[in-house]
Amino acid sequence: MYRKKSEGWFKHYDFVLFDLICIQLAFTVSYMIRHDGTIPYGNPLYRNMALFLGLVDIIFIILFEGYKDILKRGYYLEFIAVIKQVMLIELFSVFYLFTLQKGDDYSRIVLYLTGIIYGVFTYIVRIIWKRCLKKGIRKFDRCSLILVTTSDIASKVIKNITKEEYGVYDITGLVIIDCDMRGQEIEGIPVIATESTASDYICQNWVDEVFVKVSSENKHPENLVEELLKMGVVVHVHLAKISYARGGKQLIEKMGDYTVLTTSINYTTARQAILKRSLDIIGGIVGCIVAGIIFVFIGPIIYISSPGPIIFTQTRVGKNGKKFKMYKFRSMYLDAEERKKELMAQNRVKDGRMFKVDFDTRVIGNRILPDGTKKTGIGNFIRVASLDEFPQFFNVLKGDMSLVGTRPPTVEEVEKYNLHHRARLSTKPGITGMWQISGRSDIVDFEEVVRLDTEYIENWSIGLDLKILFKTVGAVLKKKGSM
């Protein structure tokens, strides 16, 4: 799912935190100036105002997308944005005091000073932090970008993107289309593929976005762009070379000094990204608490039934091919991966891109008696009741997963993907999703899983996430009731 990197929520976390600190510092300093150095939080009226200021600040950021293109705003535009934010906060503070009929009890000096000092603080902090980001602070949070270009302009393109994009992008590789330079480096960036091998490389590696800029003497790589769009990759194409405009959601925007047409399977605004991440954080916190309670009860039973770690970790492939460690309550024996090879002949998904069997003897307590009777144990109960999924709420808090998304594939599964299968990696994997509420145990056609995941990505909205969450709760309760 596309998310404009200039509005990336990973950067908003920093700015939101700094903004909240600035407004509380401004409020405290203003009160101390007016009341001879005393702290405001002991006074109920001012304590409530401190909470109101923090809440209204966050609401304005979400509703009015206060951080839209913040990394590209210059000094003047940033100043204007700060003035607007201050005026809105001051206006609603007056409205708040008027509604409570507390205007006569609240110091006007504190009210006005808070706005002035907050404006100064937040403006300085924003400018300083943007400079830090431009110099490469927090490189691990950058967007992984592949450049598709030609040998004669590759160096210029790299310098342009590096200079103008405020550290948003981490250029991880070059695709040179006019000659084979694999194994070489340009401006310290490795050449990872040619035009003919680029799709296979991107299909198997972590790539967030692709930027296409070729010299005027070379033909535009239309076939490569179409393959990338089929994979669900976000593609930015320099408009000077556009001869068609097909597929997905499209935006015209700036990237470095270039005007580009950005095409993706879907995209989110900053407001939508904040709402989705907020939902994930709230759900993640609640889920982690529940997971802790579950651990107390089923942890000892798991260990007694099959001595070993209670929490199972496995490398899964997340958004745009990024690998992460996924956590689950262990419901299988320790040698489950070795046993899997023996059960491959029983796999209901014949192409091997997923693994499903009718009765999995790798599950703790599951065994087939001599008379053919199938006996289940604690592992089966954990899986049927979906208790094994609860540690994944920690993955949600970390940002590796979302409450709602696509099914997180294993590394082995991704290695068997065709190009169009990669489209399901264009958003974060989820604890639940379309595949679950559609009856995941009955779906044995991998193409159907891909269709459901792609349908989710193309039609994503906060409302759809909430609908899936409610249906998931209903499906789990129904399943438990039939146990």
mmCIF file of N, CA and C in Angstrom, residues 180-293:
data_model
loop_
_atom_site.group_PDB
_atom_site.id
_atom_site.type_symbol
_atom_site.label_atom_id
_atom_site.label_comp_id
_atom_site.label_asym_id
_atom_site.label_seq_id
_atom_site.Cartn_x
_atom_site.Cartn_y
_atom_site.Cartn_z
ATOM 1 N N ASP A 180 25.729 -3.672 -19.072
ATOM 2 C CA ASP A 180 25.815 -4.574 -17.925
ATOM 3 C C ASP A 180 26.967 -4.127 -17.017
ATOM 4 N N MET A 181 26.619 -3.511 -15.898
ATOM 5 C CA MET A 181 27.624 -3.029 -14.942
ATOM 6 C C MET A 181 27.491 -3.724 -13.602
ATOM 7 N N ARG A 182 26.831 -4.864 -13.571
ATOM 8 C CA ARG A 182 26.640 -5.584 -12.314
ATOM 9 C C ARG A 182 27.974 -5.857 -11.631
ATOM 10 N N GLY A 183 28.013 -5.636 -10.315
ATOM 11 C CA GLY A 183 29.240 -5.829 -9.551
ATOM 12 C C GLY A 183 30.037 -4.548 -9.377
ATOM 13 N N GLN A 184 29.705 -3.505 -10.147
ATOM 14 C CA GLN A 184 30.397 -2.220 -10.023
ATOM 15 C C GLN A 184 29.604 -1.279 -9.116
ATOM 16 N N GLU A 185 30.205 -0.143 -8.791
ATOM 17 C CA GLU A 185 29.553 0.863 -7.963
ATOM 18 C C GLU A 185 29.623 2.222 -8.640
ATOM 19 N N ILE A 186 28.578 3.027 -8.435
ATOM 20 C CA ILE A 186 28.547 4.416 -8.895
ATOM 21 C C ILE A 186 28.189 5.284 -7.701
ATOM 22 N N GLU A 187 29.068 6.205 -7.333
ATOM 23 C CA GLU A 187 28.864 7.056 -6.152
ATOM 24 C C GLU A 187 28.620 6.216 -4.900
ATOM 25 N N GLY A 188 29.289 5.065 -4.840
ATOM 26 C CA GLY A 188 29.162 4.194 -3.671
ATOM 27 C C GLY A 188 27.929 3.324 -3.652
ATOM 28 N N ILE A 189 27.086 3.404 -4.689
ATOM 29 C CA ILE A 189 25.863 2.608 -4.774
ATOM 30 C C ILE A 189 26.109 1.429 -5.706
ATOM 31 N N PRO A 190 25.828 0.197 -5.278
ATOM 32 C CA PRO A 190 26.090 -0.967 -6.130
ATOM 33 C C PRO A 190 25.100 -1.091 -7.280
ATOM 34 N N VAL A 191 25.604 -1.528 -8.425
ATOM 35 C CA VAL A 191 24.733 -1.857 -9.558
ATOM 36 C C VAL A 191 24.271 -3.296 -9.360
ATOM 37 N N ILE A 192 22.971 -3.487 -9.171
ATOM 38 C CA ILE A 192 22.451 -4.798 -8.760
ATOM 39 C C ILE A 192 21.779 -5.585 -9.879
ATOM 40 N N ALA A 193 21.489 -4.908 -11.008
ATOM 41 C CA ALA A 193 20.770 -5.629 -12.064
ATOM 42 C C ALA A 193 20.812 -4.855 -13.368
ATOM 43 N N THR A 194 20.487 -5.567 -14.440
ATOM 44 C CA THR A 194 20.247 -4.960 -15.745
ATOM 45 C C THR A 194 18.734 -4.842 -15.934
ATOM 46 N N GLU A 195 18.311 -4.303 -17.055
ATOM 47 C CA GLU A 195 16.868 -4.176 -17.300
ATOM 48 C C GLU A 195 16.187 -5.541 -17.317
ATOM 49 N N SER A 196 16.866 -6.553 -17.861
ATOM 50 C CA SER A 196 16.248 -7.878 -17.991
ATOM 51 C C SER A 196 16.221 -8.661 -16.685
ATOM 52 N N THR A 197 17.107 -8.330 -15.726
ATOM 53 C CA THR A 197 17.165 -9.086 -14.463
ATOM 54 C C THR A 197 16.576 -8.314 -13.282
ATOM 55 N N ALA A 198 16.159 -7.068 -13.516
ATOM 56 C CA ALA A 198 15.693 -6.222 -12.414
ATOM 57 C C ALA A 198 14.456 -6.787 -11.719
ATOM 58 N N SER A 199 13.499 -7.292 -12.500
ATOM 59 C CA SER A 199 12.249 -7.794 -11.911
ATOM 60 C C SER A 199 12.506 -8.944 -10.953
ATOM 61 N N ASP A 200 13.352 -9.891 -11.351
ATOM 62 C CA ASP A 200 13.657 -11.034 -10.490
ATOM 63 C C ASP A 200 14.332 -10.582 -9.194
ATOM 64 N N TYR A 201 15.236 -9.607 -9.293
ATOM 65 C CA TYR A 201 15.926 -9.108 -8.093
ATOM 66 C C TYR A 201 14.934 -8.450 -7.143
ATOM 67 N N ILE A 202 14.101 -7.563 -7.672
ATOM 68 C CA ILE A 202 13.160 -6.814 -6.831
ATOM 69 C C ILE A 202 12.118 -7.736 -6.227
ATOM 70 N N CYS A 203 11.748 -8.786 -6.945
ATOM 71 C CA CYS A 203 10.746 -9.735 -6.447
ATOM 72 C C CYS A 203 11.231 -10.459 -5.196
ATOM 73 N N GLN A 204 12.554 -10.643 -5.071
ATOM 74 C CA GLN A 204 13.098 -11.450 -3.981
ATOM 75 C C GLN A 204 13.776 -10.627 -2.899
ATOM 76 N N ASN A 205 13.807 -9.300 -3.028
ATOM 77 C CA ASN A 205 14.518 -8.471 -2.057
ATOM 78 C C ASN A 205 13.644 -7.338 -1.535
ATOM 79 N N TRP A 206 14.130 -6.728 -0.443
ATOM 80 C CA TRP A 206 13.390 -5.642 0.184
ATOM 81 C C TRP A 206 13.559 -4.363 -0.640
ATOM 82 N N VAL A 207 12.490 -3.948 -1.290
ATOM 83 C CA VAL A 207 12.488 -2.723 -2.083
ATOM 84 C C VAL A 207 11.173 -1.999 -1.819
ATOM 85 N N ASP A 208 11.252 -0.767 -1.305
ATOM 86 C CA ASP A 208 10.035 -0.001 -1.048
ATOM 87 C C ASP A 208 9.529 0.698 -2.299
ATOM 88 N N GLU A 209 10.442 1.373 -2.997
ATOM 89 C CA GLU A 209 10.029 2.152 -4.150
ATOM 90 C C GLU A 209 11.109 2.111 -5.231
ATOM 91 N N VAL A 210 10.705 2.454 -6.460
ATOM 92 C CA VAL A 210 11.616 2.481 -7.598
ATOM 93 C C VAL A 210 11.461 3.816 -8.314
ATOM 94 N N PHE A 211 12.592 4.432 -8.655
ATOM 95 C CA PHE A 211 12.582 5.692 -9.396
ATOM 96 C C PHE A 211 13.218 5.468 -10.763
ATOM 97 N N VAL A 212 12.497 5.853 -11.811
ATOM 98 C CA VAL A 212 12.965 5.633 -13.182
ATOM 99 C C VAL A 212 13.302 6.972 -13.830
ATOM 100 N N LYS A 213 14.564 7.127 -14.195
ATOM 101 C CA LYS A 213 15.026 8.336 -14.895
ATOM 102 C C LYS A 213 16.131 7.915 -15.850
ATOM 103 N N VAL A 214 15.856 7.971 -17.142
ATOM 104 C CA VAL A 214 16.846 7.583 -18.146
ATOM 105 C C VAL A 214 17.161 8.782 -19.028
ATOM 106 N N SER A 215 18.320 8.748 -19.665
ATOM 107 C CA SER A 215 18.739 9.858 -20.520
ATOM 108 C C SER A 215 17.881 9.908 -21.788
ATOM 109 N N SER A 216 17.889 11.058 -22.433
ATOM 110 C CA SER A 216 17.037 11.266 -23.612
ATOM 111 C C SER A 216 17.424 10.373 -24.778
ATOM 112 N N GLU A 217 18.669 9.878 -24.770
ATOM 113 C CA GLU A 217 19.125 9.039 -25.875
ATOM 114 C C GLU A 217 18.636 7.599 -25.759
ATOM 115 N N ASN A 218 18.132 7.222 -24.597
ATOM 116 C CA ASN A 218 17.733 5.829 -24.372
ATOM 117 C C ASN A 218 16.224 5.654 -24.343
ATOM 118 N N LYS A 219 15.792 4.477 -24.737
ATOM 119 C CA LYS A 219 14.368 4.140 -24.741
ATOM 120 C C LYS A 219 13.874 3.925 -23.310
ATOM 121 N N HIS A 220 12.679 4.412 -23.061
ATOM 122 C CA HIS A 220 12.081 4.238 -21.736
ATOM 123 C C HIS A 220 11.744 2.758 -21.486
ATOM 124 N N PRO A 221 12.119 2.201 -20.323
ATOM 125 C CA PRO A 221 11.890 0.767 -20.044
ATOM 126 C C PRO A 221 10.438 0.464 -19.680
ATOM 127 N N GLU A 222 9.538 0.555 -20.646
ATOM 128 C CA GLU A 222 8.115 0.390 -20.382
ATOM 129 C C GLU A 222 7.778 -1.000 -19.854
ATOM 130 N N ASN A 223 8.398 -2.034 -20.431
ATOM 131 C CA ASN A 223 8.098 -3.401 -19.978
ATOM 132 C C ASN A 223 8.489 -3.603 -18.522
ATOM 133 N N LEU A 224 9.641 -3.062 -18.132
ATOM 134 C CA LEU A 224 10.090 -3.176 -16.748
ATOM 135 C C LEU A 224 9.130 -2.458 -15.808
ATOM 136 N N VAL A 225 8.688 -1.265 -16.190
ATOM 137 C CA VAL A 225 7.751 -0.507 -15.353
ATOM 138 C C VAL A 225 6.451 -1.284 -15.175
ATOM 139 N N GLU A 226 5.951 -1.885 -16.242
ATOM 140 C CA GLU A 226 4.721 -2.670 -16.141
ATOM 141 C C GLU A 226 4.891 -3.864 -15.206
ATOM 142 N N GLU A 227 6.043 -4.520 -15.265
ATOM 143 C CA GLU A 227 6.307 -5.652 -14.371
ATOM 144 C C GLU A 227 6.363 -5.192 -12.923
ATOM 145 N N LEU A 228 6.949 -4.029 -12.677
ATOM 146 C CA LEU A 228 7.027 -3.488 -11.314
ATOM 147 C C LEU A 228 5.632 -3.165 -10.779
ATOM 148 N N LEU A 229 4.790 -2.589 -11.614
ATOM 149 C CA LEU A 229 3.426 -2.272 -11.197
ATOM 150 C C LEU A 229 2.633 -3.544 -10.912
ATOM 151 N N LYS A 230 2.891 -4.578 -11.696
ATOM 152 C CA LYS A 230 2.230 -5.866 -11.471
ATOM 153 C C LYS A 230 2.614 -6.433 -10.111
ATOM 154 N N MET A 231 3.854 -6.154 -9.669
ATOM 155 C CA MET A 231 4.336 -6.632 -8.371
ATOM 156 C C MET A 231 3.842 -5.779 -7.207
ATOM 157 N N GLY A 232 3.178 -4.660 -7.504
ATOM 158 C CA GLY A 232 2.682 -3.795 -6.442
ATOM 159 C C GLY A 232 3.718 -2.830 -5.921
ATOM 160 N N VAL A 233 4.838 -2.675 -6.637
ATOM 161 C CA VAL A 233 5.890 -1.763 -6.216
ATOM 162 C C VAL A 233 5.486 -0.324 -6.553
ATOM 163 N N VAL A 234 5.807 0.618 -5.676
ATOM 164 C CA VAL A 234 5.573 2.030 -5.953
ATOM 165 C C VAL A 234 6.625 2.499 -6.952
ATOM 166 N N VAL A 235 6.181 3.060 -8.072
ATOM 167 C CA VAL A 235 7.096 3.459 -9.139
ATOM 168 C C VAL A 235 6.961 4.961 -9.403
ATOM 169 N N HIS A 236 8.097 5.666 -9.365
ATOM 170 C CA HIS A 236 8.149 7.076 -9.728
ATOM 171 C C HIS A 236 8.832 7.165 -11.090
ATOM 172 N N VAL A 237 8.164 7.735 -12.069
ATOM 173 C CA VAL A 237 8.729 7.846 -13.414
ATOM 174 C C VAL A 237 8.847 9.318 -13.789
ATOM 175 N N HIS A 238 10.044 9.708 -14.236
ATOM 176 C CA HIS A 238 10.264 11.087 -14.673
ATOM 177 C C HIS A 238 9.303 11.419 -15.804
ATOM 178 N N LEU A 239 8.539 12.504 -15.644
ATOM 179 C CA LEU A 239 7.469 12.813 -16.589
ATOM 180 C C LEU A 239 7.966 13.078 -18.001
ATOM 181 N N ALA A 240 9.200 13.502 -18.143
ATOM 182 C CA ALA A 240 9.721 13.797 -19.477
ATOM 183 C C ALA A 240 9.759 12.559 -20.352
ATOM 184 N N LYS A 241 9.717 11.358 -19.703
ATOM 185 C CA LYS A 241 9.806 10.120 -20.459
ATOM 186 C C LYS A 241 8.495 9.345 -20.515
ATOM 187 N N ILE A 242 7.430 9.940 -20.011
ATOM 188 C CA ILE A 242 6.153 9.234 -19.963
ATOM 189 C C ILE A 242 5.501 9.206 -21.348
ATOM 190 N N SER A 243 5.149 8.016 -21.777
ATOM 191 C CA SER A 243 4.403 7.895 -23.029
ATOM 192 C C SER A 243 3.095 7.157 -22.805
ATOM 193 N N TYR A 244 2.831 6.788 -21.544
ATOM 194 C CA TYR A 244 1.607 6.080 -21.205
ATOM 195 C C TYR A 244 1.341 6.315 -19.726
ATOM 196 N N ALA A 245 0.153 5.999 -19.287
ATOM 197 C CA ALA A 245 -0.176 6.167 -17.870
ATOM 198 C C ALA A 245 -1.205 5.122 -17.500
ATOM 199 N N ARG A 246 -0.720 3.972 -17.146
ATOM 200 C CA ARG A 246 -1.630 2.853 -16.869
ATOM 201 C C ARG A 246 -1.437 2.323 -15.456
ATOM 202 N N GLY A 247 -2.517 1.772 -14.899
ATOM 203 C CA GLY A 247 -2.426 0.969 -13.682
ATOM 204 C C GLY A 247 -2.379 1.748 -12.386
ATOM 205 N N GLY A 248 -3.187 1.304 -11.434
ATOM 206 C CA GLY A 248 -3.087 1.772 -10.069
ATOM 207 C C GLY A 248 -3.511 3.219 -9.854
ATOM 208 N N LYS A 249 -3.190 3.713 -8.632
ATOM 209 C CA LYS A 249 -3.464 5.103 -8.273
ATOM 210 C C LYS A 249 -2.241 5.941 -8.659
ATOM 211 N N GLN A 250 -2.511 7.140 -9.218
ATOM 212 C CA GLN A 250 -1.410 7.944 -9.746
ATOM 213 C C GLN A 250 -1.414 9.343 -9.158
ATOM 214 N N LEU A 251 -0.208 9.843 -8.908
ATOM 215 C CA LEU A 251 -0.006 11.174 -8.371
ATOM 216 C C LEU A 251 1.135 11.834 -9.127
ATOM 217 N N ILE A 252 1.045 13.143 -9.303
ATOM 218 C CA ILE A 252 2.170 13.900 -9.840
ATOM 219 C C ILE A 252 2.807 14.639 -8.668
ATOM 220 N N GLU A 253 4.103 14.459 -8.465
ATOM 221 C CA GLU A 253 4.795 15.057 -7.338
ATOM 222 C C GLU A 253 6.238 15.339 -7.688
ATOM 223 N N LYS A 254 6.941 15.947 -6.748
ATOM 224 C CA LYS A 254 8.347 16.262 -6.927
ATOM 225 C C LYS A 254 9.200 15.210 -6.237
ATOM 226 N N MET A 255 10.308 14.872 -6.891
ATOM 227 C CA MET A 255 11.282 13.953 -6.308
ATOM 228 C C MET A 255 12.650 14.485 -6.698
ATOM 229 N N GLY A 256 13.360 15.051 -5.729
ATOM 230 C CA GLY A 256 14.553 15.786 -6.066
ATOM 231 C C GLY A 256 14.153 16.994 -6.898
ATOM 232 N N ASP A 257 14.846 17.226 -8.004
ATOM 233 C CA ASP A 257 14.487 18.306 -8.926
ATOM 234 C C ASP A 257 13.550 17.824 -10.031
ATOM 235 N N TYR A 258 13.168 16.554 -9.980
ATOM 236 C CA TYR A 258 12.392 15.962 -11.055
ATOM 237 C C TYR A 258 10.897 15.969 -10.730
ATOM 238 N N THR A 259 10.094 16.249 -11.744
ATOM 239 C CA THR A 259 8.647 16.081 -11.622
ATOM 240 C C THR A 259 8.324 14.672 -12.102
ATOM 241 N N VAL A 260 7.657 13.901 -11.248
ATOM 242 C CA VAL A 260 7.456 12.493 -11.552
ATOM 243 C C VAL A 260 5.982 12.108 -11.478
ATOM 244 N N LEU A 261 5.641 11.063 -12.216
ATOM 245 C CA LEU A 261 4.332 10.429 -12.082
ATOM 246 C C LEU A 261 4.524 9.210 -11.201
ATOM 247 N N THR A 262 3.882 9.221 -10.044
ATOM 248 C CA THR A 262 4.005 8.123 -9.094
ATOM 249 C C THR A 262 2.791 7.216 -9.221
ATOM 250 N N THR A 263 3.037 5.939 -9.471
ATOM 251 C CA THR A 263 1.960 4.969 -9.637
ATOM 252 C C THR A 263 2.098 3.872 -8.604
ATOM 253 N N SER A 264 1.003 3.497 -7.970
ATOM 254 C CA SER A 264 1.036 2.443 -6.961
ATOM 255 C C SER A 264 -0.309 1.743 -6.913
ATOM 256 N N ILE A 265 -0.340 0.610 -6.255
ATOM 257 C CA ILE A 265 -1.571 -0.168 -6.153
ATOM 258 C C ILE A 265 -2.609 0.576 -5.316
ATOM 259 N N ASN A 266 -2.160 1.391 -4.387
ATOM 260 C CA ASN A 266 -3.029 2.240 -3.571
ATOM 261 C C ASN A 266 -2.145 3.219 -2.827
ATOM 262 N N TYR A 267 -2.724 4.198 -2.156
ATOM 263 C CA TYR A 267 -1.917 5.108 -1.359
ATOM 264 C C TYR A 267 -2.738 5.593 -0.170
ATOM 265 N N THR A 268 -2.026 6.088 0.830
ATOM 266 C CA THR A 268 -2.682 6.633 2.008
ATOM 267 C C THR A 268 -2.216 8.054 2.229
ATOM 268 N N THR A 269 -3.081 8.871 2.778
ATOM 269 C CA THR A 269 -2.694 10.216 3.182
ATOM 270 C C THR A 269 -2.031 10.128 4.552
ATOM 271 N N ALA A 270 -1.404 11.205 4.961
ATOM 272 C CA ALA A 270 -0.781 11.244 6.283
ATOM 273 C C ALA A 270 -1.818 10.992 7.382
ATOM 274 N N ARG A 271 -3.016 11.575 7.182
ATOM 275 C CA ARG A 271 -4.079 11.411 8.176
ATOM 276 C C ARG A 271 -4.482 9.944 8.309
ATOM 277 N N GLN A 272 -4.634 9.266 7.172
ATOM 278 C CA GLN A 272 -5.004 7.854 7.207
ATOM 279 C C GLN A 272 -3.906 7.005 7.834
ATOM 280 N N ALA A 273 -2.655 7.322 7.506
ATOM 281 C CA ALA A 273 -1.533 6.568 8.068
ATOM 282 C C ALA A 273 -1.478 6.721 9.581
ATOM 283 N N ILE A 274 -1.720 7.939 10.074
ATOM 284 C CA ILE A 274 -1.709 8.190 11.514
ATOM 285 C C ILE A 274 -2.834 7.425 12.198
ATOM 286 N N LEU A 275 -4.026 7.454 11.599
ATOM 287 C CA LEU A 275 -5.165 6.753 12.183
ATOM 288 C C LEU A 275 -4.914 5.241 12.232
ATOM 289 N N LYS A 276 -4.377 4.688 11.151
ATOM 290 C CA LYS A 276 -4.112 3.249 11.119
ATOM 291 C C LYS A 276 -3.059 2.872 12.159
ATOM 292 N N ARG A 277 -1.999 3.662 12.229
ATOM 293 C CA ARG A 277 -0.943 3.351 13.199
ATOM 294 C C ARG A 277 -1.447 3.535 14.635
ATOM 295 N N SER A 278 -2.282 4.538 14.858
ATOM 296 C CA SER A 278 -2.854 4.741 16.197
ATOM 297 C C SER A 278 -3.709 3.546 16.601
ATOM 298 N N LEU A 279 -4.504 3.053 15.646
ATOM 299 C CA LEU A 279 -5.322 1.869 15.896
ATOM 300 C C LEU A 279 -4.436 0.672 16.223
ATOM 301 N N ASP A 280 -3.322 0.544 15.508
ATOM 302 C CA ASP A 280 -2.389 -0.553 15.755
ATOM 303 C C ASP A 280 -1.766 -0.451 17.150
ATOM 304 N N ILE A 281 -1.407 0.760 17.546
ATOM 305 C CA ILE A 281 -0.773 0.942 18.858
ATOM 306 C C ILE A 281 -1.745 0.596 19.975
ATOM 307 N N ILE A 282 -2.972 1.109 19.863
ATOM 308 C CA ILE A 282 -3.978 0.823 20.893
ATOM 309 C C ILE A 282 -4.257 -0.681 20.949
ATOM 310 N N GLY A 283 -4.498 -1.278 19.777
ATOM 311 C CA GLY A 283 -4.749 -2.713 19.731
ATOM 312 C C GLY A 283 -3.547 -3.518 20.176
ATOM 313 N N GLY A 284 -2.333 -3.050 19.821
ATOM 314 C CA GLY A 284 -1.114 -3.746 20.216
ATOM 315 C C GLY A 284 -0.916 -3.766 21.724
ATOM 316 N N ILE A 285 -1.186 -2.643 22.367
ATOM 317 C CA ILE A 285 -1.046 -2.564 23.831
ATOM 318 C C ILE A 285 -2.027 -3.513 24.517
ATOM 319 N N VAL A 286 -3.291 -3.437 24.081
ATOM 320 C CA VAL A 286 -4.311 -4.321 24.671
ATOM 321 C C VAL A 286 -3.954 -5.782 24.414
ATOM 322 N N GLY A 287 -3.543 -6.095 23.182
ATOM 323 C CA GLY A 287 -3.195 -7.466 22.834
ATOM 324 C C GLY A 287 -2.022 -8.001 23.620
ATOM 325 N N CYS A 288 -1.017 -7.151 23.859
ATOM 326 C CA CYS A 288 0.156 -7.580 24.632
ATOM 327 C C CYS A 288 -0.219 -7.886 26.089
ATOM 328 N N ILE A 289 -1.136 -7.097 26.625
ATOM 329 C CA ILE A 289 -1.602 -7.353 27.996
ATOM 330 C C ILE A 289 -2.320 -8.697 28.070
ATOM 331 N N VAL A 290 -3.203 -8.932 27.092
ATOM 332 C CA VAL A 290 -3.921 -10.207 27.047
ATOM 333 C C VAL A 290 -2.944 -11.362 26.834
ATOM 334 N N ALA A 291 -1.940 -11.147 25.978
ATOM 335 C CA ALA A 291 -0.935 -12.185 25.725
ATOM 336 C C ALA A 291 -0.193 -12.554 27.002
ATOM 337 N N GLY A 292 0.094 -11.541 27.846
ATOM 338 C CA GLY A 292 0.760 -11.806 29.120
ATOM 339 C C GLY A 292 -0.090 -12.665 30.035
ATOM 340 N N ILE A 293 -1.389 -12.392 30.054
ATOM 341 C CA ILE A 293 -2.301 -13.182 30.896
ATOM 342 C C ILE A 293 -2.382 -14.619 30.375
#
